[in-house]
Tab-separated table of C-alpha atoms in Angstrom:
chain	number	residue	atom	x	y	z
A	1	UNK	CA	13.582	-6.183	21.767
A	2	UNK	CA	15.351	-5.455	18.478
A	3	UNK	CA	18.669	-6.703	19.864
A	4	UNK	CA	17.005	-9.895	21.104
A	5	UNK	CA	15.339	-10.535	17.729
A	6	UNK	CA	18.554	-9.935	15.773
A	7	UNK	CA	20.476	-12.211	18.144
A	8	UNK	CA	17.846	-14.943	17.801
A	9	UNK	CA	18.266	-14.976	14.012
A	10	UNK	CA	22.030	-15.015	14.425
A	11	UNK	CA	21.759	-17.821	17.003
A	12	UNK	CA	20.016	-20.064	14.468
A	13	UNK	CA	22.987	-19.698	12.116
A	14	UNK	CA	25.511	-20.258	14.900
A	15	UNK	CA	23.829	-23.405	16.158
A	16	UNK	CA	23.718	-24.749	12.610
A	17	UNK	CA	27.425	-24.247	11.867
A	18	UNK	CA	28.701	-25.024	15.388
A	19	UNK	CA	30.110	-21.594	16.229
A	20	UNK	CA	29.932	-19.424	19.317
A	21	UNK	CA	29.541	-16.425	17.021
A	22	UNK	CA	31.406	-13.801	19.040
A	23	UNK	CA	32.838	-12.321	15.842
A	24	UNK	CA	29.407	-11.831	14.301
A	25	UNK	CA	27.954	-10.558	17.583
A	26	UNK	CA	30.783	-8.020	17.805
A	27	UNK	CA	30.140	-6.879	14.229
A	28	UNK	CA	26.402	-6.427	14.791
A	29	UNK	CA	26.789	-4.691	18.154
A	30	UNK	CA	29.310	-2.182	16.844
A	31	UNK	CA	27.691	-1.555	13.435
A	32	UNK	CA	23.949	-1.626	14.237
A	33	UNK	CA	23.885	-0.644	17.913
A	34	UNK	CA	27.086	1.467	18.183
A	35	UNK	CA	28.535	-0.395	21.160
A	36	UNK	CA	32.235	0.449	21.864
A	37	UNK	CA	34.531	-2.243	20.472
A	38	UNK	CA	36.097	-3.294	23.795
A	39	UNK	CA	32.664	-3.614	25.434
A	40	UNK	CA	31.357	-5.522	22.405
A	41	UNK	CA	34.310	-7.929	22.618
A	42	UNK	CA	33.929	-8.587	26.335
A	43	UNK	CA	30.142	-8.903	26.303
A	44	UNK	CA	30.022	-11.157	23.251
A	45	UNK	CA	32.730	-13.516	24.511
A	46	UNK	CA	31.095	-13.780	27.955
A	47	UNK	CA	27.742	-14.500	26.353
A	48	UNK	CA	29.223	-17.056	24.011
A	49	UNK	CA	29.652	-19.529	26.883
A	50	UNK	CA	25.893	-19.705	27.372
A	51	UNK	CA	25.096	-19.665	23.663
A	52	UNK	CA	27.456	-22.567	23.104
A	53	UNK	CA	25.996	-24.460	26.068
A	54	UNK	CA	22.600	-24.464	24.378
A	55	UNK	CA	24.025	-25.464	20.999
A	56	UNK	CA	26.356	-28.098	22.498
A	57	UNK	CA	23.487	-29.787	24.319
A	58	UNK	CA	21.515	-29.975	21.104
A	59	UNK	CA	24.546	-31.340	19.194
A	60	UNK	CA	25.131	-33.905	21.953
A	61	UNK	CA	21.604	-35.200	21.496
A	62	UNK	CA	22.269	-35.419	17.744
A	63	UNK	CA	25.463	-37.483	18.342
A	64	UNK	CA	27.812	-34.850	16.890
A	65	UNK	CA	30.278	-34.495	19.804
A	66	UNK	CA	33.554	-36.289	20.575
A	67	UNK	CA	33.422	-35.720	24.317
A	68	UNK	CA	36.990	-36.534	25.478
A	69	UNK	CA	38.668	-34.556	22.716
A	70	UNK	CA	36.290	-31.632	23.184
A	71	UNK	CA	36.877	-31.400	26.932
A	72	UNK	CA	40.655	-31.612	26.530
A	73	UNK	CA	40.813	-28.875	23.908
A	74	UNK	CA	38.311	-26.762	25.835
A	75	UNK	CA	40.096	-26.860	29.192
A	76	UNK	CA	43.397	-25.670	27.742
A	77	UNK	CA	41.588	-23.137	25.551
A	78	UNK	CA	40.071	-21.620	28.705
A	79	UNK	CA	43.536	-20.926	30.121
A	80	UNK	CA	44.770	-19.407	26.862
A	81	UNK	CA	41.629	-17.302	26.503
A	82	UNK	CA	41.959	-15.804	29.996
A	83	UNK	CA	45.474	-14.554	29.346
A	84	UNK	CA	44.564	-13.461	25.817
A	85	UNK	CA	41.774	-11.253	27.229
A	86	UNK	CA	44.335	-9.498	29.397
A	87	UNK	CA	46.247	-8.440	26.272
A	88	UNK	CA	43.234	-6.691	24.734
A	89	UNK	CA	43.372	-3.663	27.040
A	90	UNK	CA	46.739	-2.757	25.487
A	91	UNK	CA	45.315	-2.621	21.928
A	92	UNK	CA	43.766	0.711	20.747
A	93	UNK	CA	40.077	0.504	19.761
A	94	UNK	CA	40.601	1.552	16.126
A	95	UNK	CA	43.371	-0.978	15.624
A	96	UNK	CA	41.356	-3.695	17.363
A	97	UNK	CA	38.545	-3.303	14.808
A	98	UNK	CA	40.913	-4.117	11.959
A	99	UNK	CA	42.769	-6.859	13.802
A	100	UNK	CA	39.543	-8.662	14.707
A	101	UNK	CA	38.263	-8.297	11.143
A	102	UNK	CA	41.567	-9.658	9.858
A	103	UNK	CA	41.330	-12.709	12.095
A	104	UNK	CA	37.807	-13.398	10.836
A	105	UNK	CA	38.910	-13.110	7.198
A	106	UNK	CA	41.872	-15.408	7.852
A	107	UNK	CA	39.613	-18.006	9.458
A	108	UNK	CA	37.248	-17.813	6.471
A	109	UNK	CA	40.130	-18.362	4.045
A	110	UNK	CA	41.408	-21.363	6.004
A	111	UNK	CA	37.915	-22.836	6.096
A	112	UNK	CA	37.570	-22.309	2.333
A	113	UNK	CA	40.844	-24.116	1.655
A	114	UNK	CA	40.088	-27.000	4.014
A	115	UNK	CA	36.478	-27.627	3.040
A	116	UNK	CA	36.468	-26.953	-0.678
A	117	UNK	CA	40.018	-27.296	-2.007
A	118	UNK	CA	41.484	-30.182	-0.007
A	119	UNK	CA	40.201	-33.729	-0.064
A	120	UNK	CA	38.926	-35.165	3.174
A	121	UNK	CA	41.475	-37.435	4.813
A	122	UNK	CA	40.567	-40.959	5.741
A	123	UNK	CA	40.225	-41.628	9.456
A	124	UNK	CA	43.504	-42.938	10.846
A	125	UNK	CA	44.295	-44.378	14.243
A	126	UNK	CA	46.606	-42.288	16.396
A	127	UNK	CA	48.170	-43.095	19.733
A	128	UNK	CA	46.405	-41.716	22.792
A	129	UNK	CA	49.460	-39.599	23.679
A	130	UNK	CA	49.660	-38.131	20.179
A	131	UNK	CA	45.948	-37.361	20.114
A	132	UNK	CA	45.899	-35.514	23.423
A	133	UNK	CA	49.155	-33.696	22.742
A	134	UNK	CA	47.587	-32.277	19.580
A	135	UNK	CA	44.428	-31.457	21.516
A	136	UNK	CA	46.414	-29.502	24.138
A	137	UNK	CA	48.287	-27.505	21.478
A	138	UNK	CA	45.083	-26.738	19.604
A	139	UNK	CA	43.379	-25.598	22.813
A	140	UNK	CA	46.136	-23.202	23.863
A	141	UNK	CA	46.489	-21.587	20.425
A	142	UNK	CA	42.739	-21.223	19.899
A	143	UNK	CA	42.307	-19.847	23.424
A	144	UNK	CA	44.921	-17.118	23.053
A	145	UNK	CA	43.486	-16.037	19.687
A	146	UNK	CA	39.963	-16.005	21.082
A	147	UNK	CA	40.806	-14.030	24.206
A	148	UNK	CA	42.950	-11.463	22.432
A	149	UNK	CA	40.560	-10.675	19.591
A	150	UNK	CA	37.249	-11.424	21.314
A	151	UNK	CA	36.215	-14.076	18.822
A	152	UNK	CA	35.341	-17.663	19.532
A	153	UNK	CA	37.906	-18.966	17.036
A	154	UNK	CA	35.342	-21.554	15.922
A	155	UNK	CA	36.764	-21.828	12.376
A	156	UNK	CA	40.286	-22.345	13.741
A	157	UNK	CA	39.030	-24.976	16.169
A	158	UNK	CA	37.028	-26.734	13.459
A	159	UNK	CA	40.023	-26.773	11.125
A	160	UNK	CA	42.244	-28.087	13.923
A	161	UNK	CA	39.788	-30.829	14.797
A	162	UNK	CA	39.565	-31.905	11.160
A	163	UNK	CA	43.259	-31.660	10.263
A	164	UNK	CA	45.049	-32.404	13.552
A	165	UNK	CA	42.563	-34.855	15.056
A	166	UNK	CA	40.855	-36.221	11.916
A	167	UNK	CA	37.277	-35.522	12.941
A	168	UNK	CA	34.533	-35.467	10.320
A	169	UNK	CA	32.941	-32.125	9.457
A	170	UNK	CA	29.798	-32.906	11.464
A	171	UNK	CA	31.761	-34.067	14.513
A	172	UNK	CA	34.036	-31.028	14.246
A	173	UNK	CA	30.977	-28.748	14.234
A	174	UNK	CA	29.435	-30.365	17.310
A	175	UNK	CA	32.702	-30.753	19.230
A	176	UNK	CA	33.605	-27.117	18.568
A	177	UNK	CA	30.443	-26.048	20.362
A	178	UNK	CA	31.618	-28.010	23.412
A	179	UNK	CA	35.148	-26.537	23.220
A	180	UNK	CA	33.803	-22.981	23.122
A	181	UNK	CA	32.050	-23.297	26.512
A	182	UNK	CA	35.185	-23.353	28.741
A	183	UNK	CA	37.048	-21.163	26.244
A	184	UNK	CA	34.400	-18.451	26.543
A	185	UNK	CA	34.258	-18.795	30.333
A	186	UNK	CA	38.011	-18.220	30.618
A	187	UNK	CA	37.969	-15.262	28.235
A	188	UNK	CA	34.807	-13.833	29.773
A	189	UNK	CA	36.375	-13.810	33.241
A	190	UNK	CA	39.396	-12.057	31.796
A	191	UNK	CA	37.216	-9.354	30.213
A	192	UNK	CA	35.132	-8.954	33.388
A	193	UNK	CA	38.274	-8.242	35.407
A	194	UNK	CA	39.154	-5.554	32.837
A	195	UNK	CA	35.672	-3.963	33.123
A	196	UNK	CA	34.644	-4.659	29.514
A	197	UNK	CA	31.311	-6.478	30.088
A	198	UNK	CA	27.895	-4.732	29.888
A	199	UNK	CA	25.576	-7.006	31.902
A	200	UNK	CA	22.263	-5.616	30.605
A	201	UNK	CA	23.470	-6.003	27.043
A	202	UNK	CA	24.770	-9.472	27.913
A	203	UNK	CA	21.294	-10.622	28.989
A	204	UNK	CA	19.743	-9.383	25.742
A	205	UNK	CA	22.388	-11.152	23.673
A	206	UNK	CA	21.940	-14.359	25.647
A	207	UNK	CA	18.161	-14.517	25.385
A	208	UNK	CA	18.325	-14.261	21.606
A	209	UNK	CA	21.367	-16.378	20.792
A	210	UNK	CA	20.668	-19.252	23.204
A	211	UNK	CA	17.176	-19.803	21.852
A	212	UNK	CA	18.379	-19.515	18.277
A	213	UNK	CA	21.408	-21.807	18.764
A	214	UNK	CA	19.253	-24.633	20.121
A	215	UNK	CA	16.980	-24.428	17.083
A	216	UNK	CA	19.837	-24.084	14.606
A	217	UNK	CA	21.681	-27.181	15.840
A	218	UNK	CA	18.726	-29.289	14.713
A	219	UNK	CA	19.515	-28.491	11.083
A	220	UNK	CA	23.173	-29.627	11.084
A	221	UNK	CA	22.324	-33.248	10.265
A	222	UNK	CA	19.449	-32.341	7.952
A	223	UNK	CA	21.100	-29.997	5.481
A	224	UNK	CA	23.358	-31.181	2.607
A	225	UNK	CA	27.092	-30.987	3.323
A	226	UNK	CA	27.623	-28.295	0.680
A	227	UNK	CA	25.176	-26.005	2.500
A	228	UNK	CA	26.920	-26.618	5.835
A	229	UNK	CA	30.360	-26.004	4.330
A	230	UNK	CA	29.222	-22.795	2.650
A	231	UNK	CA	27.673	-21.483	5.861
A	232	UNK	CA	30.825	-22.250	7.876
A	233	UNK	CA	32.900	-20.265	5.350
A	234	UNK	CA	30.529	-17.335	4.817
A	235	UNK	CA	29.774	-16.593	8.481
A	236	UNK	CA	33.255	-15.342	9.530
A	237	UNK	CA	33.785	-13.717	6.119
A	238	UNK	CA	30.619	-11.617	6.413
A	239	UNK	CA	31.349	-10.787	10.060
A	240	UNK	CA	34.834	-9.547	9.122
A	241	UNK	CA	33.376	-7.443	6.313
A	242	UNK	CA	30.854	-5.817	8.671
A	243	UNK	CA	33.626	-4.874	11.122
A	244	UNK	CA	35.327	-2.794	8.420
A	245	UNK	CA	32.351	-0.418	8.150
């Protein structure tokens, strides 16, 4: 029950900021519940598909999702994530801790720069070909990163949607939740084939995070932008810090 309660609280945060939260789930599972890092990576990424499904549905009802862009990025992210998951078995557990933490810190820094230091760009019209070419590139890169390091790459996806595809912060949050669904499915299948998924643990994670994510998504349009920006930055930063302990 403790795992379910902790995951419910985490799910509220993840639904609010539009993240699958695999990085934070990994940190909590390894630090609080002493789950081996490879199992934590596989279980959290597999569970992220269902967590994101709950949050994406809630964001869709709130009007925060760009459907065509999200599906394009997500489909190619699924392919990249599957092959990225295959690479994980070649990385030693101790090294994987630090590499995953490093990816979370890097994503936090990029979010900080984009949200607080750079001015928001005005919406510009792009050709359909240009838009979907950028979406394909973003999907493949985010998928490989996610599969290899077991994280949902939500900050990278959000940054890509804002910079490469000119989505607003609220649309990038909602659309990211949609992208993470196929991304997590592809990576989860890859981890299952490597034997890194604990199904009992997966159910506990899902019960908590899915319920929390649905509730958290309701707050995205209600909170001031500065609160949303701060939460998007702090979540991967704190998760990376926890992985170092």
